[in-house]
Short mmCIF file of C-alpha atoms in Angstrom, two decimals:
data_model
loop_
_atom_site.label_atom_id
_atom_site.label_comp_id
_atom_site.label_asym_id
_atom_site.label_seq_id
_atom_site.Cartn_x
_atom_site.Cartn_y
_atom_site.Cartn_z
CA UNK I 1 96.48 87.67 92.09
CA UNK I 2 98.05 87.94 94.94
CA UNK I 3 101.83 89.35 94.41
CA UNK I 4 100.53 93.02 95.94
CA UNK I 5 100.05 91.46 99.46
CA UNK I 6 103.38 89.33 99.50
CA UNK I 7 105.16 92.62 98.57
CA UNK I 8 103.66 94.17 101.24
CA UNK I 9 104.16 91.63 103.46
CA UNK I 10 107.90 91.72 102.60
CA UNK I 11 108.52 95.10 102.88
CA UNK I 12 106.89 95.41 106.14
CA UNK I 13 108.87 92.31 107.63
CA UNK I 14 112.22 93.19 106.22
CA UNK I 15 111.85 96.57 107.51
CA UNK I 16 112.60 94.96 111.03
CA UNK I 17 115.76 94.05 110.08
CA UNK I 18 116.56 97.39 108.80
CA UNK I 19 117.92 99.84 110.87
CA UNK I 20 115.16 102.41 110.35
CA UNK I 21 112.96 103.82 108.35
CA UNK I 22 114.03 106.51 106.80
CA UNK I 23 112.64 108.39 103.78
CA UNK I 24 112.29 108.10 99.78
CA UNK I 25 111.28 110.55 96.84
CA UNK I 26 108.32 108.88 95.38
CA UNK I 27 106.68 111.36 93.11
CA UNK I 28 106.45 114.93 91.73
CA UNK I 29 104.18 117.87 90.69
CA UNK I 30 104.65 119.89 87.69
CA UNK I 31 102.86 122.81 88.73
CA UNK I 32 100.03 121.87 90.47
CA UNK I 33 99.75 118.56 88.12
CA UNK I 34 100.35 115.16 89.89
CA UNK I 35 102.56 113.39 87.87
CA UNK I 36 101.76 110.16 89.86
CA UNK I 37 103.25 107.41 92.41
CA UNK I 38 106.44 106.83 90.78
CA UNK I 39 105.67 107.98 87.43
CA UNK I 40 108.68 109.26 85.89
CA UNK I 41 110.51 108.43 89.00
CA UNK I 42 114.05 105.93 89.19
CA UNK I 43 113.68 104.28 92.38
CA UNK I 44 114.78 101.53 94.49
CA UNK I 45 113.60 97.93 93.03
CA UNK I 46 114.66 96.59 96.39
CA UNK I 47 111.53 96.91 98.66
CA UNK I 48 112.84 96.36 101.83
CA UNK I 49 115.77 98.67 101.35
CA UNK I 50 113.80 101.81 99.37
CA UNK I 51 113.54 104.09 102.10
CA UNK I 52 117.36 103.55 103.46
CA UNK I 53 120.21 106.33 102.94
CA UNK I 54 122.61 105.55 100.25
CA UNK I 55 126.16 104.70 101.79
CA UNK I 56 129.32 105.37 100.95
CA UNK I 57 129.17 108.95 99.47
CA UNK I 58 131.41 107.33 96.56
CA UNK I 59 128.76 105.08 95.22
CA UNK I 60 127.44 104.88 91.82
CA UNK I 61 124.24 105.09 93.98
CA UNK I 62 124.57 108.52 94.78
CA UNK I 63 123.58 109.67 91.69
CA UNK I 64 119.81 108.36 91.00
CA UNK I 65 119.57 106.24 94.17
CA UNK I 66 119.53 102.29 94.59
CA UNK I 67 118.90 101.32 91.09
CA UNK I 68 118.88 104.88 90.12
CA UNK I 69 121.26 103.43 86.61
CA UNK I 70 117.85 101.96 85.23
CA UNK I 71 115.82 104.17 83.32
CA UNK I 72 111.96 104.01 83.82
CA UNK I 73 109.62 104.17 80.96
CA UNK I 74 108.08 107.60 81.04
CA UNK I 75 109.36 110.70 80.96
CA UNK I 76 106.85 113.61 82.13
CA UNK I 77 106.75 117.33 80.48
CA UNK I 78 107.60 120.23 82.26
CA UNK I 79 108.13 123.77 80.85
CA UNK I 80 111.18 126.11 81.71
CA UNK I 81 110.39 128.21 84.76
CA UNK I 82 107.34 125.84 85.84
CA UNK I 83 107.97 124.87 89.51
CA UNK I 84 108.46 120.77 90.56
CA UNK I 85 107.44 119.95 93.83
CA UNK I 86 109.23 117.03 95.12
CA UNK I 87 107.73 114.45 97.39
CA UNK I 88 109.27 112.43 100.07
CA UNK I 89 107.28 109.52 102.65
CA UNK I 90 108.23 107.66 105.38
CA UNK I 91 106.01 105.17 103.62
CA UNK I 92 106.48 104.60 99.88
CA UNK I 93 103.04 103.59 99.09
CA UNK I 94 101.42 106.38 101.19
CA UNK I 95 99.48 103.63 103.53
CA UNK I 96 100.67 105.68 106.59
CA UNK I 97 101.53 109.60 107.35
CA UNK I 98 104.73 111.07 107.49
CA UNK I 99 108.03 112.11 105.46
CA UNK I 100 111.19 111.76 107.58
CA UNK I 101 112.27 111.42 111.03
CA UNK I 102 112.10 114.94 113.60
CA UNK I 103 115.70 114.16 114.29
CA UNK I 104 116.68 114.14 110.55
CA UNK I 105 117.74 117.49 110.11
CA UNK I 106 119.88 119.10 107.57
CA UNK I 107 120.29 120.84 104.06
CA UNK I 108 118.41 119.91 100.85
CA UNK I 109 119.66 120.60 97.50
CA UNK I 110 118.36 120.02 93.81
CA UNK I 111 120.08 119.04 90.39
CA UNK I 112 119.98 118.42 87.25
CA UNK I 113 121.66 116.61 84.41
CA UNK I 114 121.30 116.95 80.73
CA UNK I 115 121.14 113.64 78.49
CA UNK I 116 120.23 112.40 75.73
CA UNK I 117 117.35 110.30 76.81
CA UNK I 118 115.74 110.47 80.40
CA UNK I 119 114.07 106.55 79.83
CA UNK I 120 117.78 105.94 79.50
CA UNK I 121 119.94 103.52 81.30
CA UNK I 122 123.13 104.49 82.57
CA UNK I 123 123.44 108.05 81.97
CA UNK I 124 123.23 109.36 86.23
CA UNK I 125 126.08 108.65 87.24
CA UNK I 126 129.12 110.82 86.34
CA UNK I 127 129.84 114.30 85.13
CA UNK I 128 127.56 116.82 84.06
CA UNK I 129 125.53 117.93 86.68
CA UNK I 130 124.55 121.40 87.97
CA UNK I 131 123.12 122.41 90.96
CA UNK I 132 119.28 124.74 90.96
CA UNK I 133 118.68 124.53 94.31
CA UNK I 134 120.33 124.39 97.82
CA UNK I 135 118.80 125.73 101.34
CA UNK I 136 120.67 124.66 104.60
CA UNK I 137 119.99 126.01 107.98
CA UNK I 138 117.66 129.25 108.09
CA UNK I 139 118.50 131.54 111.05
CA UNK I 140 114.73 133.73 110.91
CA UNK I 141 113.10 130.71 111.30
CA UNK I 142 115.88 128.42 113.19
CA UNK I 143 115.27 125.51 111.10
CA UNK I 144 117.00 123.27 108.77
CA UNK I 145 115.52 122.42 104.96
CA UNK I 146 114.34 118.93 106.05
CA UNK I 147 112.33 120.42 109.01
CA UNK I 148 110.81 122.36 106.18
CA UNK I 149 109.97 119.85 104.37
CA UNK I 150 108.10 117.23 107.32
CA UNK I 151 106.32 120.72 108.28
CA UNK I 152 105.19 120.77 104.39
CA UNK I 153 104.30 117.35 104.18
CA UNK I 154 107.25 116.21 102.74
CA UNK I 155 106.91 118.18 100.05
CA UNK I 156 110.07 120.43 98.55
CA UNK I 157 109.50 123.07 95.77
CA UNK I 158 111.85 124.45 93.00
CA UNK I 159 111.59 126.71 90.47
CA UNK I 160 113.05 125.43 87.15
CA UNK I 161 115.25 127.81 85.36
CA UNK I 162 114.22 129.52 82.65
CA UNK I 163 116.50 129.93 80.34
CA UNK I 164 118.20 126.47 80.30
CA UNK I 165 117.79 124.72 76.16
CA UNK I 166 115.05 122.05 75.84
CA UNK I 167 115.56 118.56 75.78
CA UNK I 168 116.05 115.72 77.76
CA UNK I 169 117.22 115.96 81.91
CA UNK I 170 117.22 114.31 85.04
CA UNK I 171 116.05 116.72 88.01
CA UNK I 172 117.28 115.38 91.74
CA UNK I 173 116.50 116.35 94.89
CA UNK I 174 118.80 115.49 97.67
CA UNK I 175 118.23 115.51 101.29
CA UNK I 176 121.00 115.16 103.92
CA UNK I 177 120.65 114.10 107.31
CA UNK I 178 123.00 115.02 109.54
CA UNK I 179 122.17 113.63 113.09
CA UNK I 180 125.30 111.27 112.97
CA UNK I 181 127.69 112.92 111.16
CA UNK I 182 129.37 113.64 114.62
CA UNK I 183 129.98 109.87 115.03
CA UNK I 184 132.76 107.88 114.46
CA UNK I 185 133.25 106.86 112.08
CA UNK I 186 131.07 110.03 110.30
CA UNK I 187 127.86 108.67 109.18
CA UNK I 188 126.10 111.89 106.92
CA UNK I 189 122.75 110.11 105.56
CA UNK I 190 121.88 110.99 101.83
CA UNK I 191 118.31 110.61 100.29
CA UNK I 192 118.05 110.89 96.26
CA UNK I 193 115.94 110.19 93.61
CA UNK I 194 115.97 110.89 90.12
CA UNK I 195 112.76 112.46 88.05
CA UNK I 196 113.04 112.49 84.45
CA UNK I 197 111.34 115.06 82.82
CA UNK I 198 111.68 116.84 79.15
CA UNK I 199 112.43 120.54 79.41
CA UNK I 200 110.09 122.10 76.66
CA UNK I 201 112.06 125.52 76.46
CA UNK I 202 112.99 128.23 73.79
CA UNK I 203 116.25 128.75 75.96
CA UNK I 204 119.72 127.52 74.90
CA UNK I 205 122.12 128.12 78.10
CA UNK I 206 124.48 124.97 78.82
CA UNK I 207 125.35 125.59 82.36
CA UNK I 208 128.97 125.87 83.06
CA UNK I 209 129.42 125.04 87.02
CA UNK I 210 128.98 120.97 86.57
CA UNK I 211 130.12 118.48 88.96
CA UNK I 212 130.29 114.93 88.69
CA UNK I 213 128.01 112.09 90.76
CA UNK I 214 129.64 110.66 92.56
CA UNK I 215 132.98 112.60 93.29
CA UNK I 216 131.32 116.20 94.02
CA UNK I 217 131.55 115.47 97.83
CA UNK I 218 134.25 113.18 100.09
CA UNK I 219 134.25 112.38 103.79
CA UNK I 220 136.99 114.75 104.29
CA UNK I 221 134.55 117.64 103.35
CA UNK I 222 133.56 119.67 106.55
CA UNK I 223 129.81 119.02 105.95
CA UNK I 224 130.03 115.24 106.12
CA UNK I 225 130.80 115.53 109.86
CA UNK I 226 128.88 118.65 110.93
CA UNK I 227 127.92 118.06 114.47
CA UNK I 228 124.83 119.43 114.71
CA UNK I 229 123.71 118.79 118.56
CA UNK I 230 126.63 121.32 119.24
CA UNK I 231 125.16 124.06 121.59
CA UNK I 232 125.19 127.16 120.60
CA UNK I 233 125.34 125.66 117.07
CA UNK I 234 128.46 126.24 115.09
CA UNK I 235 126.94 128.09 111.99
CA UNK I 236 126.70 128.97 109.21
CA UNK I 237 127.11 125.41 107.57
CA UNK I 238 129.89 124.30 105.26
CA UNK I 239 128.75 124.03 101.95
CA UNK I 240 129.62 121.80 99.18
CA UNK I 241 129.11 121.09 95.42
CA UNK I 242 129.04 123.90 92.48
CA UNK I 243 127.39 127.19 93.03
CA UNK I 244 123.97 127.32 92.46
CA UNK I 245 122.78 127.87 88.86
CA UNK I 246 121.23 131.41 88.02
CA UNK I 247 119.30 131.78 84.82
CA UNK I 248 121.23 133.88 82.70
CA UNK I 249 124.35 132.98 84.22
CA UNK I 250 125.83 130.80 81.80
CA UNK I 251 126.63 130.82 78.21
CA UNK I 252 124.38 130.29 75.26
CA UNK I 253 125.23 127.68 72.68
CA UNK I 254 124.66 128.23 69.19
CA UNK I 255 124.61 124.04 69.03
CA UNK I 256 122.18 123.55 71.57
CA UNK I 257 119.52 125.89 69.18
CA UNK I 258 119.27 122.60 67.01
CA UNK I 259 118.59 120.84 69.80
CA UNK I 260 115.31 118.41 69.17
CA UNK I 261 112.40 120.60 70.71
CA UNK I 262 109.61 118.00 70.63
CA UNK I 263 109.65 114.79 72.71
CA UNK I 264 109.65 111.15 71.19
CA UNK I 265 111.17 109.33 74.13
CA UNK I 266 108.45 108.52 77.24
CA UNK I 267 105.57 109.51 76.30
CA UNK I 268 102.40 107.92 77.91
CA UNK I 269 100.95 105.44 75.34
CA UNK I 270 97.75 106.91 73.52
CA UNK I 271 95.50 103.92 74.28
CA UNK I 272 96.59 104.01 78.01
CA UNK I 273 93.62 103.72 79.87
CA UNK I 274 94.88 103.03 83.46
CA UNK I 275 98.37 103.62 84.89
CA UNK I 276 99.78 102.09 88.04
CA UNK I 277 103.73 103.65 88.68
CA UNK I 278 105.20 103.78 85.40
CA UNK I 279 103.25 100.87 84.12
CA UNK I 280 100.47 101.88 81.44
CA UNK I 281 96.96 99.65 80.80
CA UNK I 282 96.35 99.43 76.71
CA UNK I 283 92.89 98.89 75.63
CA UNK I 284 91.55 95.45 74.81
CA UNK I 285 91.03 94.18 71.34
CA UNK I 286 87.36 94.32 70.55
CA UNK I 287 85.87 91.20 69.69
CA UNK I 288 82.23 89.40 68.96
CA UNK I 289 82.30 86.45 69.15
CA UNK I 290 83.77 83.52 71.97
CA UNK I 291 87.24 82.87 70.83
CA UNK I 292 87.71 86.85 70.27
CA UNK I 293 86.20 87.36 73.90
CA UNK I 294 88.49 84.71 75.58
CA UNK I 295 91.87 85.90 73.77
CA UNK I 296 90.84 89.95 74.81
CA UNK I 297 90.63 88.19 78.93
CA UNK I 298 93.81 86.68 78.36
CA UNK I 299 95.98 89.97 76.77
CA UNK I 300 94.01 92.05 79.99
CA UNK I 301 95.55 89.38 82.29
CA UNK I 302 98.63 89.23 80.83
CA UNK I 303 98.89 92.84 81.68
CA UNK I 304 97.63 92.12 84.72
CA UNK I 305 100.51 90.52 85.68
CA UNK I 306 103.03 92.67 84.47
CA UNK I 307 101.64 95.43 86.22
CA UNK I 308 101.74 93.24 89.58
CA UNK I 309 105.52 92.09 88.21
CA UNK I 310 106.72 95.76 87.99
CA UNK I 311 104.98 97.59 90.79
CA UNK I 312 107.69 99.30 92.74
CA UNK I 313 107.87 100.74 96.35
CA UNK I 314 104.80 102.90 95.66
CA UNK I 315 102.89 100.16 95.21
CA UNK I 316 100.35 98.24 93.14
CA UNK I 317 97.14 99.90 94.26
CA UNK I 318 95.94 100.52 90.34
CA UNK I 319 96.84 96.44 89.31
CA UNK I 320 94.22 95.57 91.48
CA UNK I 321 91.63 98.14 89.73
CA UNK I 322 92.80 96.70 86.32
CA UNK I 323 92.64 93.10 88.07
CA UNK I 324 88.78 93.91 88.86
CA UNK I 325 88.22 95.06 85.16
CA UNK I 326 89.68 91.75 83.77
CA UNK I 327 87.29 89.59 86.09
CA UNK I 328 84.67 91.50 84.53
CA UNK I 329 85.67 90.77 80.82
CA UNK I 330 86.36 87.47 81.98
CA UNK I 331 83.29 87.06 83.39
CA UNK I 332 80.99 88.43 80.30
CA UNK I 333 82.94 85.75 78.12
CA UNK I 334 81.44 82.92 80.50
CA UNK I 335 77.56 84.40 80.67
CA UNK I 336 77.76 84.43 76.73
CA UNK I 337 78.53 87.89 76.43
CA UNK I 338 81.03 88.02 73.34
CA UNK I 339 80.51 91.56 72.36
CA UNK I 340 83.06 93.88 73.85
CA UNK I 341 85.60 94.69 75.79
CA UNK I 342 83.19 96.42 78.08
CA UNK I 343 84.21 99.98 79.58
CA UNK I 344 86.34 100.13 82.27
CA UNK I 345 85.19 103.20 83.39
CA UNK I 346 83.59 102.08 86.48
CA UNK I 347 86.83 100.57 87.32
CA UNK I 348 88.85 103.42 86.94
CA UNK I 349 90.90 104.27 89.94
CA UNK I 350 90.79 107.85 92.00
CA UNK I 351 92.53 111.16 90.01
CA UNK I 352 95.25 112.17 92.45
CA UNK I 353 94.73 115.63 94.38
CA UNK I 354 96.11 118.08 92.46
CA UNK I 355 98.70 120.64 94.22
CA UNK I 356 96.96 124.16 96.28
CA UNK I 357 99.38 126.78 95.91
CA UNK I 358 100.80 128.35 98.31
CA UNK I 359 103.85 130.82 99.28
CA UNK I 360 107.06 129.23 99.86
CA UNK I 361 108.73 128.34 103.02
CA UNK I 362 112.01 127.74 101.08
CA UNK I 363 114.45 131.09 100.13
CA UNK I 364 116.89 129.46 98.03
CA UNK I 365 116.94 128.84 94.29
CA UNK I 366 117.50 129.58 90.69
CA UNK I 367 114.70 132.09 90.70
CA UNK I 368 112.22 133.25 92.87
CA UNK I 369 108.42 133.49 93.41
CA UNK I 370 105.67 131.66 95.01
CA UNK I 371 105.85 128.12 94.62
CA UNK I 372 102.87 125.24 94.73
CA UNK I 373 103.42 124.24 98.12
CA UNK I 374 100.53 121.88 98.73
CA UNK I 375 96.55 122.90 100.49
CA UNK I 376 97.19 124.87 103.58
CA UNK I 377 100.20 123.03 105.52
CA UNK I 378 100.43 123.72 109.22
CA UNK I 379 103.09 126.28 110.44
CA UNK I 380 106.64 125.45 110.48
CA UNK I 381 107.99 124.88 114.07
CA UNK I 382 111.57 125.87 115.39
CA UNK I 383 113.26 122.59 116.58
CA UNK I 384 113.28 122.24 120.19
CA UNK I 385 116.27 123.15 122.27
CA UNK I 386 118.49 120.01 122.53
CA UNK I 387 119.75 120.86 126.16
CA UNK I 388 116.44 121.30 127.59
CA UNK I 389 115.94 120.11 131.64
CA UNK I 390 112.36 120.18 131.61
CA UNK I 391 110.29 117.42 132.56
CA UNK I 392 106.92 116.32 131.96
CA UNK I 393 104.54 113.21 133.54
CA UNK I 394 106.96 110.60 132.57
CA UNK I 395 109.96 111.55 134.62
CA UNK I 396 112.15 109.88 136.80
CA UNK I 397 115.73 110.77 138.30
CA UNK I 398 115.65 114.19 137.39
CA UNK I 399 114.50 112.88 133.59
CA UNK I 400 112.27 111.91 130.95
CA UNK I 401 111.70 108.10 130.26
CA UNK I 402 109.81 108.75 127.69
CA UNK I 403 110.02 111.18 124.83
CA UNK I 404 113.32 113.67 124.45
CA UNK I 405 115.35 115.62 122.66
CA UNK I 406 113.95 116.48 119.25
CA UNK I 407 110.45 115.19 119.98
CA UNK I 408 110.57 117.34 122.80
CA UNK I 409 113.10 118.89 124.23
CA UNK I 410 113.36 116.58 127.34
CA UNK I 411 116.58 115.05 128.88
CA UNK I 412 116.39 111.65 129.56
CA UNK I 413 116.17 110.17 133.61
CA UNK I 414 119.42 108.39 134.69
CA UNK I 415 120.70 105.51 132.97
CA UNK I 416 118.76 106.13 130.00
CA UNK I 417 119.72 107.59 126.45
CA UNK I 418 117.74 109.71 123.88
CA UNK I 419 117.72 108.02 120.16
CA UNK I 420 117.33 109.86 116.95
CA UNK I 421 113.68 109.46 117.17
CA UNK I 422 113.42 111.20 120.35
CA UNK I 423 112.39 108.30 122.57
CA UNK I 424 114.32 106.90 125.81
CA UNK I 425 115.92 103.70 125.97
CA UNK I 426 119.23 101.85 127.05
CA UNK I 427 122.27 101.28 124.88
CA UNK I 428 121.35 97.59 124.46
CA UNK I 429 122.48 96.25 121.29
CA UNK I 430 119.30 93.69 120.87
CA UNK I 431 116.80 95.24 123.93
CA UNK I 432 114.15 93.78 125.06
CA UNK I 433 110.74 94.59 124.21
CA UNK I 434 109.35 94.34 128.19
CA UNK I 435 109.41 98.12 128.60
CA UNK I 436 107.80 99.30 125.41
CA UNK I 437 104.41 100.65 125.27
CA UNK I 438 101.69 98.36 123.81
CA UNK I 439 103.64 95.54 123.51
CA UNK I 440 103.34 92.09 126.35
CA UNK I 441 106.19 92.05 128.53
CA UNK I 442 109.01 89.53 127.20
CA UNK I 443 112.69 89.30 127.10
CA UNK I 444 112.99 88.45 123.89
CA UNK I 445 115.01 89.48 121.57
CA UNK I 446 114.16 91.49 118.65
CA UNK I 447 114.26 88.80 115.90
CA UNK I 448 112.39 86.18 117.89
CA UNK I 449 109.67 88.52 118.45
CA UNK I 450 109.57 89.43 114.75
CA UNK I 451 109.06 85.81 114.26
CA UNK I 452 106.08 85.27 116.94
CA UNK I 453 104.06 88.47 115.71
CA UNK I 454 104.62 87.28 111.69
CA UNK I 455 102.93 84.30 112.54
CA UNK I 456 99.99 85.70 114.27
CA UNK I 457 99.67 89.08 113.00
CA UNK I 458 98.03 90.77 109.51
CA UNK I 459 99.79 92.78 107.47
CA UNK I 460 98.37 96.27 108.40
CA UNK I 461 99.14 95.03 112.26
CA UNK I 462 102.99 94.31 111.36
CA UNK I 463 103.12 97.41 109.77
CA UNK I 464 101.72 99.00 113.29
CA UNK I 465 104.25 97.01 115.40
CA UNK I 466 107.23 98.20 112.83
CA UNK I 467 106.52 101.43 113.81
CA UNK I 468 106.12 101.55 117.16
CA UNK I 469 109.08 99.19 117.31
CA UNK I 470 111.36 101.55 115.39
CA UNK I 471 110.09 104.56 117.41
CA UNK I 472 110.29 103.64 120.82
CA UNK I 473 113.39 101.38 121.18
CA UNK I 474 115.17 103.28 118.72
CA UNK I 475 117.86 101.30 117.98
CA UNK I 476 119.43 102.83 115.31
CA UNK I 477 121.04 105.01 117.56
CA UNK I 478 121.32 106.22 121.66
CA UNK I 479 122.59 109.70 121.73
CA UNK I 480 123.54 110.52 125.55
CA UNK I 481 122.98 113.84 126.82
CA UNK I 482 124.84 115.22 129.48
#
């Protein structure tokens, strides 16, 4: 099989055409329980577009995400008052480090939205959703939610209220970057995701502040163009959306007491042996004899595929794990061995780490406590001063030419401009690449180049130059500083 390398292969090259990479939820904790890469998680299908912000704030979109209208198969359990811990990557799949962007700053917020079925398709987008969590810019610590969030690993806890009636929802955190809403035209960048998860609860509160996605925010709301490299910055920020949801807040239906307490919708299969996203391995048939043997390789490769077929942004790590336990059944049918299917223990892939706990770094919620924050995450820097003068090795003309503003603190020399990944560069539409670090010196424009390192260049490599490509010319924006 090889559909998890051409995948790869195609996220990494369309990712040059994108204009950066940006950030996408890919899985959850309940507690300290890993739920799993994209297990229970609407995503993108679109590989080369699942980390990209969703544009115009009055898209369907802006409800679940890119695709967000599809329902995936499972639905994870979570109990009222448990805490989810949200997490974001760079990097779907996890294959490098990192969640978002230094120069991504802004608030994060959380909601939810009862339904009848999570698995469900189209039921995100609309009315009926309530806010449990919102945290903007945090004057003790001078930093913004995201900033949290890349100094916790990309990770983003909430408390779920406790008093909200069981059933069916869809939990979704939202991160807003706001490092060109001062453009024009305004261009706020929103990350979402949807989780679905069934509330097992002995509450019955319907939550009365609900808003509808889209329509709960416009481009003529003061946060959408919040300038945030204004010096001294103008806070506090300009909220938007209902008022948070506080457990015992909201009235108690006498309805929602009858409503179905046990969960028949998305549960993991009980012969599921392997999973791989929300994709679920059933045991093989047994057989003993030849013809049994054969027909139990084919339904294991027949699954094989599917799991390939439906791998999303996360990846397909686990198909090839259940691709190595099919060659072995396959391979026990042709020495004579007709008695199985053998165990696929040994083929089992890696439990993922389950959450440390920790306090949290975040104030803001439906309730408070200590939340699982991850194993011991490094302290949370202030962001550097945007109007800094200082300059280090790499200076010319009174000026960095290498690293500034929010990856640290420099100006840039003469003639050059700082992009939103903190790096120096010119205002060239299509640079060249003759000035970048690591890379031969050639005029060339980006798309040619793309071209000559595809041909040449492994997978892992591309992924390498996409990088370093997207870091150091920058091009999805020059910000001048004067």
């Amino acid at each position: 099989m090889h559909v998890f390398n051409s995948k790869a292969l195609l996220l990494a090259a369309a990712a040059f055409d994108a204009v950066s990479a940006h950030t996408a939820f890919t899985n959850f904790f309940v507690g300290t329980e890993p739920m799993g890469d994209g297990t229970c998680v609407r995503m993108s299908n679109d590989l080369s577009k699942a980390t990209d912000p969703i544009r115009p704030v009055t898209s369907q979109d802006m409800a679940c995400g890119v695709n967000g209208h599809k329902g995936v198969a499972r639905i994870c359990p979570a109990d009222s008052g448990s805490d989810l811990t949200f997490n974001f990557r760079d990097w779907p799949d996890g294959s490098q480090p990192g969640s978002l962007d230094k120069s991504h700053v802004g608030p994060c917020s959380v909601y939810m939205k009862k339904v009848d079925n999570s698995a469900a398709d189209d039921n995100a987008a609309g009315p009926g959703w309530f806010k449990i969590f919102e945290e903007d810019y945090d004057n003790t610590t001078a930093q913004w939610c995201t900033s949290k969030i890349m100094a916790n690993n990309g990770k983003l806890p909430v408390k779920l209220p406790t008093d909200l009636a069981a059933g069916y929802y869809l939990v979704r955190p939202e991160l807003l970057a706001l490092h060109q809403a001062d453009k024009t035209p305004a261009d706020p960048q929103f990350y979402v995701g949807c989780a679905q998860i069934f509330l097992q609860s002995s509450g019955s509160s319907v939550p009365k502040d609900t808003v509808s996605i889209p329509g709960y925010v416009n481009m003529q709301d003061p946060a959408m163009t919040f300038d945030i490299w204004t010096a001294p910055k103008q806070l506090s920020f300009p909220q938007f959306g209902p008022p948070t949801y506080q457990s015992g807040s909201s009235k108690r239906s006498i309805e929602t007491r009858t409503t179905q307490l046990k969960q028949t919708f998305g549960l993991k299969p009980a012969n599921c042996i392997m999973e791989n996203d929300n994709w679920c391995g059933l045991t093989l048939p047994s057989y003993s004899d030849e013809k049994g043997c054969w027909a139990s390789a084919q339904k294991c490769w027949d699954q094989s595929k599917t799991c390939y077929d439906s791998a999303g942004p996360v990846g397909s790590k686990n198909c090839k794990n259940w691709e190595s336990y099919c060659n072995s059944v396959k391979n026990a049918c042709a020495g004579g061995n007709f008695n199985g299917p053998p165990s696929a223990k040994s083929f089992m892939p890696a439990l993922p780490e389950r959450l440390a706990t920790t306090a949290s770094p975040f104030t803001s919620g439906s309730d408070t406590g200590s939340q699982d924050m991850g194993a011991a995450q490094p302290k949370a820097e202030a962001l550097p001063s945007m109007t800094s003068s200082s300059t280090g090795d790499n200076s010319v003309n009174g000026g960095s030419i290498d690293t500034c503003g929010s990856n640290g603190g420099l100006k840039c020399a003469t003639g050059y401009c700082c992009s939103s990944h903190g790096y120096c560069g010119t205002n060239d539409a299509n640079p060249p690449l003759e000035n970048v670090r690591g890379f031969p010196s050639t005029s060339e424009p980006i798309s040619l180049v793309v071209l000559m390192l595809t041909s040449s260049t492994g997978n892992h490599e591309l992924l390498e130059i996409k990088r370093e490509l997207q870091k150091r010319i920058g091009f999805d924006s020059f910000r001048c500083f004067s």
